[in-house]
Amino acid sequence: MDEIVDAASAREWIDDISELNKLSNYEKNQLVKYILKAVKWLKS
């Protein structure tokens, strides 16, 4: 994973972390939303 640029790359990053495998699909989608907000904030 080079860079998180969209929801798909955020989800790929989450799926690569074995500790997060126990999370439900809903929880992973919530994480994607938070990650994208953080990325947007960091780029501003």
Short mmCIF file of C-alpha atoms in Angstrom, two decimals:
data_model
loop_
_atom_site.label_atom_id
_atom_site.label_comp_id
_atom_site.label_asym_id
_atom_site.label_seq_id
_atom_site.Cartn_x
_atom_site.Cartn_y
_atom_site.Cartn_z
CA MET A 1 0.00 0.00 0.00
CA ASP A 2 1.64 3.19 -1.18
CA GLU A 3 -1.08 5.72 -0.50
CA ILE A 4 -4.70 5.90 0.58
CA VAL A 5 -6.53 7.86 -2.09
CA ASP A 6 -10.05 6.42 -2.07
CA ALA A 7 -12.37 4.00 -0.31
CA ALA A 8 -10.96 0.99 -2.15
CA SER A 9 -7.38 1.72 -1.13
CA ALA A 10 -8.47 2.39 2.47
CA ARG A 11 -10.33 -0.93 2.57
CA GLU A 12 -7.31 -2.72 1.10
CA TRP A 13 -5.12 -1.22 3.83
CA ILE A 14 -7.60 -2.33 6.53
CA ASP A 15 -7.79 -5.84 5.06
CA ASP A 16 -3.98 -6.10 5.16
CA ILE A 17 -3.92 -5.65 8.95
CA SER A 18 -4.52 -9.08 10.47
CA GLU A 19 -5.64 -7.64 13.82
CA LEU A 20 -8.62 -6.05 12.06
CA ASN A 21 -9.84 -9.28 10.45
CA LYS A 22 -12.18 -9.90 13.39
CA LEU A 23 -14.17 -6.74 12.61
CA SER A 24 -17.48 -7.00 10.82
CA ASN A 25 -17.99 -5.58 7.34
CA TYR A 26 -20.00 -2.70 8.87
CA GLU A 27 -17.16 -1.87 11.27
CA LYS A 28 -14.61 -1.95 8.47
CA ASN A 29 -16.79 0.38 6.40
CA GLN A 30 -16.98 2.78 9.34
CA LEU A 31 -13.19 2.73 9.58
CA VAL A 32 -12.97 3.54 5.87
CA LYS A 33 -15.14 6.62 6.42
CA TYR A 34 -12.96 7.81 9.30
CA ILE A 35 -9.74 7.16 7.39
CA LEU A 36 -10.99 9.11 4.36
CA LYS A 37 -11.96 12.04 6.61
CA ALA A 38 -8.49 11.97 8.16
CA VAL A 39 -6.81 11.84 4.74
CA LYS A 40 -8.88 14.79 3.56
CA TRP A 41 -7.99 16.75 6.72
CA LEU A 42 -4.29 15.96 6.41
CA LYS A 43 -4.22 17.10 2.79
CA SER A 44 -5.88 20.43 3.61
#
